[in-house]
Amino acid sequence: MDGRLRTSMGPPLLLLLLASVHQESLFVGATKCFSPQLERNISFVAGKCSANGTRTVVGRILPGSYTCKGPSGNELSVLSRIQSAAICNASCKAGEFLSLGGAGEAAGRGQCKKCPQNTFSVGGGRTISLWTGKLVQSDWDIEKLPSEESPFYSLCYGFNATRFEQSGIIGEAWQRGYNCEPWMPTADGKASSGNNRQTSKVRSELHMKLRFTTKGKLWFTFRVDADAATEEEPCPWLEGDTGLEDTWQCGDGTYGNSSFDCNFHGGRAKCPRNFPEMCAQPNLCAGGLAFCCSIDCSTFGGPRLCPGSGGLQVLVCRDERVRTCKPVPLRPLPFHSRFYVSSEMQWRWVEFDVPAGWVEVVFNYMRDGAVAGQDEAMLGELGWVGTKTADLECSACPAGKQSVEGAARCSSCGRDEIFDKDSASCQACASNFYALPGFDKCLLRPTCSMADYVAKFSECDEGGKRNKWFEWLEPKICEGGVHLPPAHNGVNCAPCPSGKYRDGKICRDCPPGHFSEEDMVCKVCPAGHFAPRERVISEFREEDMEAGLSTGCVGLCGSKGWRGRVDFIDSGVDHLAPAESWLQLDLNMSDRGSIEFVYGLNCNPKLSSFMLTVDGKRKQLQATCANGSTTEQGKRLREKFPIRSGVHKVRWTFRRVSSQLPGSGSSNLDGFDDQAQIFEILVVNTETGGASKCLPCP
């Protein structure tokens, strides 16, 4: 009688097989009967090769009912041939996986096959596109070797100023976990260096340790939003070593072969290759006059930070005879700061080679006193290849992305395309519908109106005339309706703002002690009065952005940042969560002054938020979206804040925190029209600028 085995319900049956170099045949189950039908419906996946040449193999039987051929009984067996040594040495390139047979095939052949559509492989490694809490551990078990599945651990150090005052030893002042946060996943699947703005000096470290079986590669994307060191006081010790053994670089640019040579040449700027890291404890080496150089600064106060800045440094460390760490260039030439990056608002891709053997990569966010921007580093995608010779299976593309057969990476659907789950491919929207990257459905194109285009102007000529034309605002999603107005040549130039006068085609600041009003005529202040310098920004043009003003957007952005609309500037449209559209004004204040601006909001508190920061410190606004406060249609608000003398960064940030209103359904996308608008910016007591009035001398 034929035996029958049914696996029609539940997950595929898993069968463990053991292969060795001395064994050429494998048996699944007992040997009572054999089923060619079953052999055609079993898929094999190989485990890791062990030191003695054996490999655990998992056979997955697809659901179904199978009939025995042979002796009576109800247990089935499958004969398979696996050459263990050949499989352990097999190498498959990116876009392929090592297959031991599949449904309808002879099992156990150990062949490289292309990854199916909408999957990918890197060819012997891993790609992380979504960071989770299970991935980053804050408590590391030193007794447990790291693995490719769990190679990360995170920790942070805060500087205890009280302890330093008591001991005078920097190493004792750095305390693990003191008023700091380690690296951790964010709500949108990125890795963040943590919220550490409450501590003046901090180090947040993300460690990754992997064993590369061959020379490989590692890549990641990052962005940093912090305060950069000034050009007058760069930090060369964070930009790598001298590249020479027993050779120090001094602050004045000279080199010395003795550890004492830099004592009278501006101090140590870079350490030698054999002692590459500069340590934080001052006046400890070279006769008590220099910072120490070492292969491990843990006993000398940790790494020397960059005063007045925060930034990201990435180190590649190896333990051979001694532990050595080398910084990775995060930006290409001609960037001045390549190995220590403080401000990189757009996501940047980094890729570098790694040697065979155990390698530790340390993502180190450091700050010494400065607080600007969000004071944070972030990691996006991270991957590596070289930890094994072949991928044993392909990874599914993340939601919203797709790939062709044999792909090494997945990509997002393009503009006016969405990912169709049924066909597992990107499908174009109908002609009267549109979609931006990240959309999960096509939306009906609105009718074009006057709000969809903006006026553009050429430079003024010597006669005070300029040309005017119109362009559609990006992204252009409308159709029909109005057309672009015709261009006009020889229109009058805009009046100069208060505090300036027209000199041919240029608006110039009134000289010190003078002021001008709307008539653009500079007048002398009366005796006993002074003219405070100020900057007035009331015209916003994308083609001629005001000096010190910059913009950008990160995330699922509909527009590239804030958009100049001549009479005002807006935060853009069609952003999806997560998206962050920012506008920044760099200031140099001659004395204590103020910043004043006029703005309006159109936003839903469940979808968007708006905030202002000055040097990274958040200011309280009358309306922010997030707290339910917004402006009525057409209503404008005015805010004013004091600012101290010196250099400052003022940033307005509009964020999309959700793309769907609660209860709207997974297919709905809301809040495309949410935005912030700024109509005027006024800064008083700037280093440059004119004066609109005279004030009595104090």
XYZ file of C-alpha atoms in Angstrom:
698
model
C 0.000 0.000 0.000
C 1.149 3.483 -0.750
C 1.705 5.769 2.218
C 0.339 9.303 2.156
C 1.766 12.413 3.877
C -0.362 15.558 3.940
C 1.148 19.032 4.560
C -1.692 21.144 3.231
C -2.271 23.169 6.387
C 0.012 25.532 8.275
C 3.558 26.601 7.396
C 5.885 24.436 5.265
C 7.303 21.434 7.095
C 10.921 21.992 8.217
C 13.376 19.099 8.034
C 16.936 19.230 9.360
C 19.638 17.632 7.251
C 23.315 17.134 7.999
C 25.929 17.097 5.237
C 29.639 16.392 5.491
C 32.531 15.965 3.091
C 32.379 12.171 3.637
C 28.656 11.854 2.962
C 27.178 12.008 -0.515
C 23.531 11.164 0.147
C 20.978 12.567 2.539
C 17.728 11.105 3.785
C 14.713 13.084 4.942
C 12.605 11.135 7.428
C 12.682 7.338 7.418
C 13.653 5.053 4.512
C 10.320 3.223 4.132
C 9.181 4.891 0.920
C 10.233 7.429 -1.703
C 8.255 10.129 -3.511
C 9.525 11.877 -6.675
C 6.553 14.225 -6.286
C 7.788 15.232 -2.852
C 11.304 15.817 -4.168
C 9.874 18.296 -6.668
C 8.214 20.224 -3.858
C 11.011 20.667 -1.377
C 13.244 23.741 -1.074
C 16.641 23.622 0.634
C 18.329 26.473 2.520
C 21.890 26.136 3.790
C 23.138 27.248 7.175
C 26.671 28.334 8.077
C 29.719 26.193 7.424
C 31.306 24.905 10.628
C 34.997 24.478 11.354
C 34.880 20.669 10.695
C 33.304 21.051 7.249
C 29.714 20.164 8.110
C 26.699 22.283 7.312
C 23.155 22.246 8.656
C 20.577 22.326 5.862
C 16.886 23.125 6.288
C 14.445 21.539 3.818
C 11.105 23.288 3.418
C 8.329 21.049 2.031
C 5.627 23.005 0.282
C 2.024 22.341 1.425
C 0.397 19.410 -0.400
C -0.495 15.695 -0.318
C 2.280 13.292 -1.401
C 2.135 9.522 -2.189
C 4.885 6.980 -1.387
C 6.455 4.739 -3.994
C 8.009 1.640 -2.440
C 7.581 -0.266 0.855
C 4.349 0.265 2.732
C 4.281 2.897 5.460
C 3.337 6.495 5.954
C 6.794 8.049 6.272
C 8.453 9.556 3.216
C 12.128 9.890 2.353
C 13.950 12.057 -0.162
C 17.343 11.162 -1.617
C 19.591 14.168 -2.223
C 23.263 14.743 -3.047
C 25.202 17.655 -1.471
C 28.942 18.225 -1.759
C 29.580 20.107 1.474
C 33.027 21.458 0.589
C 31.802 22.839 -2.719
C 28.863 24.592 -1.050
C 31.009 26.100 1.694
C 33.375 27.511 -0.916
C 30.660 28.677 -3.308
C 30.669 32.364 -4.144
C 27.689 34.256 -5.576
C 27.774 37.846 -6.764
C 25.438 40.681 -5.852
C 21.911 40.049 -7.109
C 22.288 36.279 -6.643
C 21.791 33.740 -3.855
C 23.146 30.252 -3.189
C 20.362 27.794 -3.965
C 20.343 24.129 -2.900
C 17.358 23.348 -5.084
C 13.753 24.398 -5.088
C 10.265 23.279 -5.943
C 10.267 21.248 -9.162
C 14.084 20.954 -9.221
C 16.584 18.332 -8.231
C 17.537 19.176 -4.664
C 20.942 20.025 -3.320
C 22.877 21.257 -6.345
C 24.446 24.305 -4.714
C 23.951 26.760 -7.584
C 23.951 30.567 -7.766
C 20.603 31.906 -8.931
C 19.314 35.380 -9.647
C 17.149 36.999 -6.998
C 13.481 37.135 -8.041
C 11.766 40.410 -8.899
C 11.256 42.757 -5.925
C 14.012 41.111 -3.891
C 17.754 41.823 -3.735
C 21.075 40.566 -2.405
C 24.451 42.237 -1.837
C 26.471 39.093 -2.573
C 27.601 37.928 0.871
C 26.541 40.504 3.450
C 23.567 42.464 4.673
C 21.677 45.719 4.143
C 19.815 47.516 6.930
C 17.182 49.940 5.681
C 14.999 50.049 8.804
C 16.515 50.485 12.283
C 14.638 48.819 15.143
C 15.047 48.519 18.897
C 16.146 44.887 18.573
C 18.976 45.921 16.272
C 20.696 48.421 18.600
C 21.470 47.163 22.101
C 22.460 49.574 24.866
C 23.631 46.758 27.154
C 26.403 44.715 25.544
C 27.172 41.192 26.692
C 30.968 41.083 26.561
C 30.884 37.298 27.000
C 28.899 36.921 23.782
C 30.629 37.255 20.424
C 28.916 39.690 18.050
C 27.195 38.189 15.016
C 25.985 39.427 11.660
C 22.436 39.324 13.029
C 23.323 41.414 16.099
C 26.596 43.316 15.527
C 25.660 46.610 17.237
C 25.838 48.073 20.700
C 25.507 51.682 21.829
C 26.696 53.699 24.824
C 27.204 57.331 25.755
C 29.448 59.403 28.043
C 28.568 62.713 29.672
C 31.072 65.146 31.160
C 30.584 65.698 34.903
C 31.991 69.211 35.447
C 31.678 68.914 39.233
C 33.825 65.799 39.313
C 36.389 67.473 37.049
C 36.606 70.474 39.416
C 37.263 68.080 42.285
C 39.909 65.908 40.607
C 41.213 67.945 37.660
C 41.402 64.677 35.692
C 39.337 64.619 32.514
C 39.200 60.825 32.412
C 37.399 60.712 35.762
C 34.929 63.381 34.638
C 33.687 61.371 31.660
C 30.981 59.089 33.043
C 29.114 56.440 31.119
C 25.383 57.199 31.009
C 25.778 60.553 32.796
C 22.967 62.833 31.620
C 23.211 61.515 28.047
C 21.466 59.272 25.535
C 23.107 56.592 23.353
C 22.257 55.927 19.715
C 18.703 54.692 19.256
C 16.155 54.040 16.490
C 13.732 56.817 15.538
C 10.036 56.498 14.788
C 10.704 56.635 11.035
C 13.297 53.844 11.059
C 16.529 55.875 11.188
C 19.279 55.677 13.844
C 19.795 58.831 15.938
C 22.729 59.808 18.169
C 20.159 60.738 20.837
C 18.955 63.915 22.509
C 22.088 65.172 24.279
C 21.629 68.922 24.282
C 21.328 69.026 28.069
C 25.031 68.178 28.573
C 27.788 70.591 27.512
C 30.255 67.815 26.623
C 29.027 64.464 25.363
C 30.096 61.402 23.354
C 27.449 59.085 21.903
C 28.969 55.952 20.360
C 27.464 53.274 18.129
C 29.779 50.262 17.802
C 29.506 47.623 15.083
C 31.788 44.586 15.105
C 31.917 42.063 12.240
C 34.202 39.309 10.999
C 34.955 39.662 7.278
C 35.921 36.400 5.602
C 37.447 38.329 2.714
C 38.235 41.907 1.806
C 34.894 43.650 1.692
C 33.032 46.941 1.624
C 30.866 48.883 4.026
C 28.486 51.716 3.149
C 26.019 53.983 4.933
C 24.054 57.204 4.544
C 24.231 59.948 7.169
C 23.270 63.517 7.969
C 24.408 65.860 10.767
C 22.678 68.947 12.133
C 25.044 70.650 14.583
C 27.267 73.704 15.053
C 30.489 73.734 13.039
C 33.861 74.893 14.303
C 34.959 78.253 12.889
C 37.593 78.365 10.169
C 39.741 80.465 12.516
C 39.943 77.543 14.949
C 39.888 74.282 12.960
C 40.451 70.924 14.636
C 43.073 69.128 12.524
C 43.537 66.322 15.083
C 40.105 65.014 14.067
C 41.137 64.918 10.400
C 43.453 61.897 10.656
C 47.114 61.442 11.563
C 50.276 62.639 9.779
C 50.649 59.371 7.858
C 54.227 59.041 9.157
C 55.531 57.134 12.163
C 57.061 59.170 15.012
C 56.238 62.436 13.211
C 54.024 65.111 14.764
C 52.421 68.035 12.927
C 52.509 71.345 14.812
C 50.001 74.155 14.949
C 52.133 76.421 12.741
C 52.328 73.782 9.987
C 55.829 72.503 10.787
C 56.664 68.854 11.534
C 58.790 67.316 14.264
C 60.294 63.898 14.939
C 60.508 64.433 18.693
C 57.491 64.523 20.996
C 58.797 67.885 22.319
C 59.181 69.587 18.908
C 55.681 71.135 18.811
C 55.837 72.714 22.283
C 56.991 76.028 20.829
C 55.334 75.736 17.398
C 51.673 76.162 18.255
C 51.186 72.842 20.007
C 50.259 69.504 18.486
C 47.907 69.574 15.496
C 48.150 65.936 14.339
C 49.533 62.756 15.851
C 51.901 60.248 14.206
C 50.622 57.154 12.454
C 51.824 54.789 15.180
C 50.022 56.855 17.891
C 47.099 58.200 15.803
C 44.588 59.459 18.388
C 44.940 62.767 20.250
C 43.631 62.569 23.809
C 41.613 65.087 25.802
C 43.723 65.569 28.943
C 45.823 68.728 28.407
C 49.391 69.353 29.619
C 50.107 65.712 30.321
C 52.739 64.757 27.733
C 55.933 66.300 26.300
C 57.085 67.675 29.628
C 53.548 68.592 30.722
C 53.011 70.983 27.801
C 51.035 68.932 25.264
C 48.037 66.735 24.615
C 49.005 63.069 24.522
C 48.946 60.966 21.364
C 48.002 57.323 21.855
C 46.543 54.195 20.294
C 43.913 54.183 23.068
C 42.854 57.384 24.841
C 40.665 55.732 27.477
C 43.312 56.414 30.161
C 43.906 59.998 28.986
C 40.401 61.444 29.130
C 39.071 59.988 25.894
C 39.478 61.608 22.464
C 40.161 65.335 22.258
C 37.002 67.127 21.146
C 36.616 70.130 18.869
C 35.869 73.248 20.985
C 32.630 75.039 20.224
C 31.258 72.399 17.871
C 29.429 69.126 17.558
C 29.991 66.559 14.842
C 30.208 62.989 13.625
C 33.406 60.986 13.287
C 33.508 57.384 12.046
C 36.446 55.166 13.035
C 37.521 51.776 11.674
C 39.322 49.862 14.449
C 41.322 46.627 14.376
C 42.843 44.535 17.128
C 46.069 42.986 15.877
C 49.124 43.323 18.089
C 47.554 46.501 19.461
C 44.241 48.219 18.865
C 44.406 50.898 16.172
C 41.635 53.154 14.885
C 41.564 55.199 11.677
C 38.972 57.847 10.766
C 36.889 57.414 7.613
C 36.530 60.341 5.162
C 32.847 61.289 5.237
C 33.042 63.873 2.462
C 35.224 64.114 -0.654
C 37.706 66.799 -1.515
C 37.639 69.805 -1.703
C 35.628 69.842 1.564
C 37.716 71.294 4.397
C 36.151 69.089 7.099
C 36.160 65.559 5.695
C 36.684 63.262 8.691
C 34.702 65.294 11.269
C 31.411 66.688 9.930
C 29.263 69.157 11.844
C 26.702 70.336 9.324
C 25.494 68.122 6.482
C 21.756 68.669 6.158
C 21.226 66.467 3.092
C 21.704 62.713 3.237
C 25.217 61.778 2.065
C 26.443 58.367 0.870
C 29.759 56.955 2.202
C 31.431 53.753 0.995
C 34.865 52.352 1.892
C 36.921 49.148 1.804
C 37.440 46.979 4.885
C 40.125 44.281 5.353
C 39.530 40.617 6.109
C 39.271 39.643 9.776
C 37.525 41.216 12.750
C 36.688 44.869 12.158
C 35.003 47.312 14.520
C 33.352 50.466 13.160
C 32.548 53.236 15.659
C 30.038 55.998 14.814
C 30.993 58.675 17.342
C 28.905 61.830 17.771
C 30.861 64.310 19.915
C 30.008 67.760 21.217
C 32.036 70.274 23.190
C 29.893 73.153 24.401
C 28.132 74.230 21.204
C 24.394 73.772 20.697
C 23.075 74.604 17.248
C 20.613 72.977 14.889
C 19.143 69.769 16.278
C 22.533 68.745 17.751
C 22.160 65.280 16.266
C 23.665 62.829 13.804
C 21.509 60.300 11.974
C 22.171 57.104 10.009
C 19.902 55.853 7.243
C 20.756 52.802 5.163
C 23.783 50.762 6.293
C 25.189 47.669 4.609
C 28.250 45.545 4.085
C 29.580 42.744 1.904
C 32.410 40.308 2.641
C 31.227 38.594 5.829
C 30.366 35.485 3.794
C 30.967 34.255 0.265
C 27.326 34.185 -0.766
C 23.889 35.206 0.430
C 21.782 32.159 1.238
C 18.541 33.928 0.404
C 17.356 37.212 -1.083
C 15.839 40.007 0.981
C 12.452 41.503 0.165
C 12.417 45.132 -0.983
C 11.129 47.595 1.643
C 7.571 48.888 1.278
C 7.218 51.303 -1.628
C 10.348 50.058 -3.431
C 10.828 47.550 -6.236
C 13.536 45.743 -8.185
C 14.057 43.739 -11.334
C 15.305 40.157 -11.360
C 18.931 39.840 -10.229
C 19.026 43.199 -8.436
C 21.644 44.273 -5.879
C 19.457 47.169 -4.661
C 15.826 48.234 -4.599
C 14.633 51.588 -5.892
C 11.603 53.801 -5.341
C 9.035 54.343 -8.022
C 9.575 57.501 -10.026
C 7.416 60.580 -10.259
C 3.847 59.862 -11.422
C 4.301 56.158 -10.606
C 3.124 54.002 -7.702
C 4.028 50.493 -6.615
C 1.371 47.964 -7.622
C 1.326 44.971 -5.263
C -0.534 42.693 -7.680
C 1.980 43.056 -10.506
C 4.875 43.722 -8.072
C 6.081 46.607 -10.232
C 5.826 50.385 -10.646
C 2.755 51.432 -12.612
C 2.277 54.831 -14.260
C -0.612 57.024 -13.134
C -3.324 57.993 -15.603
C -2.623 61.241 -17.463
C -4.933 63.314 -15.243
C -3.500 61.857 -12.022
C -0.120 62.370 -10.325
C 2.115 60.855 -7.661
C 5.335 61.954 -5.994
C 8.017 59.558 -4.647
C 6.614 57.826 -1.550
C 2.954 58.039 -2.576
C 0.996 54.801 -2.380
C -1.789 55.933 -4.713
C -2.315 58.327 -7.618
C -4.206 61.535 -6.928
C -6.348 63.635 -9.234
C -4.480 66.641 -10.614
C -5.978 69.934 -9.375
C -6.868 72.748 -11.755
C -4.073 75.302 -12.169
C -4.641 78.681 -10.532
C -2.663 81.881 -9.946
C -1.265 80.305 -6.766
C 0.594 77.708 -8.841
C 3.050 80.068 -10.541
C 5.507 82.715 -9.381
C 7.038 85.840 -10.893
C 10.745 85.853 -11.747
C 12.936 88.910 -12.318
C 16.254 89.668 -13.949
C 18.853 91.920 -12.316
C 18.158 95.638 -12.368
C 19.966 97.654 -15.000
C 21.597 101.065 -14.501
C 18.318 102.770 -15.378
C 16.388 101.026 -12.603
C 14.564 98.619 -14.962
C 14.339 94.822 -15.069
C 12.572 92.030 -16.961
C 9.725 89.999 -15.510
C 8.467 86.520 -16.451
C 6.566 83.686 -14.795
C 7.327 80.036 -13.980
C 5.327 77.187 -12.512
C 6.098 76.361 -8.896
C 7.721 72.985 -8.266
C 6.442 70.372 -8.019
C 3.942 71.194 -10.769
C 0.996 68.860 -10.317
C -1.867 70.955 -11.725
C -3.301 70.909 -15.234
C -5.735 73.036 -17.201
C -7.089 76.234 -15.702
C -4.954 79.362 -16.031
C -1.933 79.767 -18.294
C 1.341 81.493 -17.480
C 1.019 85.283 -18.007
C 3.161 86.848 -20.761
C 6.625 88.198 -19.941
C 7.241 91.939 -19.544
C 10.465 93.792 -20.302
C 11.577 97.080 -18.770
C 9.445 97.035 -15.612
C 10.503 99.155 -12.640
C 12.865 97.626 -10.092
C 11.459 97.007 -6.626
C 12.045 99.844 -4.124
C 15.022 99.384 -1.835
C 14.141 98.401 1.748
C 14.378 100.961 4.539
C 17.989 101.630 5.506
C 19.202 101.454 1.884
C 19.484 103.720 -1.144
C 19.662 102.946 -4.850
C 23.005 103.269 -6.593
C 22.202 102.453 -10.207
C 21.190 98.787 -10.273
C 22.240 98.024 -6.675
C 20.646 98.788 -3.313
C 23.371 99.854 -0.888
C 23.342 100.321 2.902
C 23.224 103.848 4.220
C 26.605 104.811 5.748
C 27.040 104.787 9.559
C 25.151 107.582 11.278
C 22.625 107.812 8.434
C 19.161 106.363 7.923
C 16.617 106.078 5.121
C 12.900 105.499 4.976
C 10.730 104.504 2.031
C 12.045 107.446 -0.007
C 15.459 105.661 -0.278
C 17.303 108.871 0.637
C 19.974 108.552 3.330
C 19.771 111.335 5.945
C 22.137 112.188 8.819
C 20.963 111.437 12.347
C 20.615 114.546 14.573
C 23.098 115.182 17.369
C 22.678 112.892 20.362
C 21.227 110.092 18.212
C 22.635 106.954 16.582
C 21.526 104.753 13.678
C 21.272 101.018 14.651
C 22.149 98.740 11.750
C 19.404 96.345 10.708
C 18.534 93.865 7.985
C 15.098 93.865 6.409
C 14.141 90.936 4.184
C 10.774 91.519 2.535
C 11.383 90.167 -0.975
C 12.038 86.449 -1.410
C 13.303 85.268 -4.787
C 14.587 81.749 -5.445
C 16.967 82.933 -8.154
C 18.573 85.524 -5.862
C 18.376 84.306 -2.255
C 19.252 86.929 0.360
C 22.823 86.640 1.730
C 22.984 84.299 4.722
C 19.643 82.676 3.847
C 19.595 78.985 2.876
C 17.000 76.220 2.633
C 16.591 72.488 2.123
C 14.352 69.525 2.834
C 15.055 65.984 4.043
C 12.703 63.024 3.984
C 9.713 62.484 1.689
C 9.725 66.032 0.354
C 7.352 67.400 -2.255
C 9.592 70.419 -2.906
C 13.334 70.890 -2.373
C 12.796 73.266 0.541
C 11.211 76.656 1.113
C 10.019 78.402 -2.057
C 10.505 82.114 -2.726
C 7.208 83.690 -3.802
C 8.511 87.301 -4.120
C 6.194 88.791 -1.463
C 6.657 85.851 0.890
C 8.436 82.500 1.209
C 6.615 79.220 1.968
C 7.737 75.819 3.279
C 6.639 73.990 0.109
C 3.785 71.589 -0.581
C 3.063 67.887 -1.055
C 5.394 66.758 1.738
C 4.774 63.289 3.182
C 5.761 62.084 6.638
C 8.526 62.056 7.567
C 9.677 65.305 5.975
C 11.504 68.337 7.371
C 11.629 71.547 5.321
C 13.978 74.129 6.846
C 14.908 77.772 6.272
C 18.076 79.094 7.958
C 19.433 82.616 8.424
C 23.074 83.029 9.494
C 23.628 86.201 11.526
C 26.579 88.179 12.858
C 25.356 90.584 15.540
C 27.492 93.632 16.404
C 25.689 94.109 19.713
C 22.718 92.761 21.607
C 19.748 93.072 19.265
C 16.614 91.273 18.134
C 14.989 89.298 15.344
C 11.411 89.952 14.314
C 9.371 88.150 11.678
C 5.819 88.014 10.310
C 4.343 84.617 9.470
C 1.189 82.626 8.832
C 0.311 78.920 9.124
C -2.087 76.644 7.303
C -1.766 73.235 8.926
C -3.454 70.418 10.816
C -2.019 69.745 14.314
C -2.281 65.979 13.743
C -0.222 66.154 10.564
C 2.316 68.974 10.833
C 4.374 71.143 13.176
C 6.285 74.430 12.925
C 9.092 75.698 15.132
C 11.818 78.324 15.427
C 15.246 77.660 16.913
C 18.066 80.093 17.642
C 21.381 78.249 17.964
C 19.414 75.043 18.420
C 17.307 76.365 21.301
C 13.607 76.252 20.625
C 11.600 79.471 20.994
C 7.971 79.575 22.066
C 5.692 80.775 19.288
C 2.090 81.905 19.303
C 1.239 79.300 16.657
C 3.045 76.007 15.968
C 0.431 73.671 14.393
C 1.370 70.862 16.785
C -0.283 72.422 19.851
C -3.483 73.057 17.937
C -2.604 76.702 17.365
C -2.681 77.967 13.801
C -3.453 81.222 12.091
C -6.835 82.100 10.669
C -7.104 82.272 6.905
C -5.209 85.369 5.785
C -4.181 86.315 9.338
C -0.534 87.049 10.110
C 1.342 86.953 13.394
C 4.436 88.883 14.469
C 7.103 87.451 16.791
C 10.152 89.156 18.312
C 13.073 87.622 20.227
C 16.284 89.109 21.674
C 19.655 87.924 20.327
C 23.070 88.410 21.888
C 26.098 89.724 20.038
C 28.158 87.277 17.996
C 27.478 84.614 15.355
C 24.103 82.856 15.404
C 21.988 80.430 13.389
C 18.246 81.087 13.175
C 16.168 78.265 11.728
C 12.493 77.896 10.874
C 11.445 74.251 10.456
C 8.194 72.880 9.059
C 7.680 69.142 9.664
C 5.227 66.591 8.397
C 4.712 64.164 11.272
C 1.913 62.115 9.673
C 0.397 61.664 6.217
C -2.971 60.381 7.385
C -5.645 61.739 9.661
C -6.884 59.231 12.284
C -9.793 57.236 10.875
C -9.155 58.312 7.285
C -8.123 54.832 6.134
C -4.831 53.475 4.910
C -5.483 54.622 1.338
C -5.973 58.272 2.226
C -3.233 60.890 2.121
C -3.969 64.195 3.846
C -2.443 67.583 4.449
C -0.779 68.285 1.085
C -1.603 71.992 1.428
C -0.159 72.288 4.943
C 2.577 74.923 4.979
C 4.158 77.856 6.798
C 4.643 81.282 5.209
C 7.040 84.077 6.215
C 6.355 87.584 4.894
C 9.095 89.692 6.494
C 12.246 89.276 8.590
C 13.798 92.172 10.529
C 17.096 91.892 12.426
C 18.390 94.821 14.529
C 22.067 95.436 15.432
C 23.702 93.350 12.719
C 27.315 93.781 11.609
C 26.106 94.707 8.132
C 23.004 96.562 7.048
C 21.505 100.003 7.043
C 19.300 101.941 9.480
C 15.625 102.842 9.070
C 15.545 105.233 12.024
C 17.623 107.137 14.558
C 17.450 106.490 18.294
C 18.561 108.649 21.255
C 21.997 107.739 22.545
C 21.808 105.751 25.795
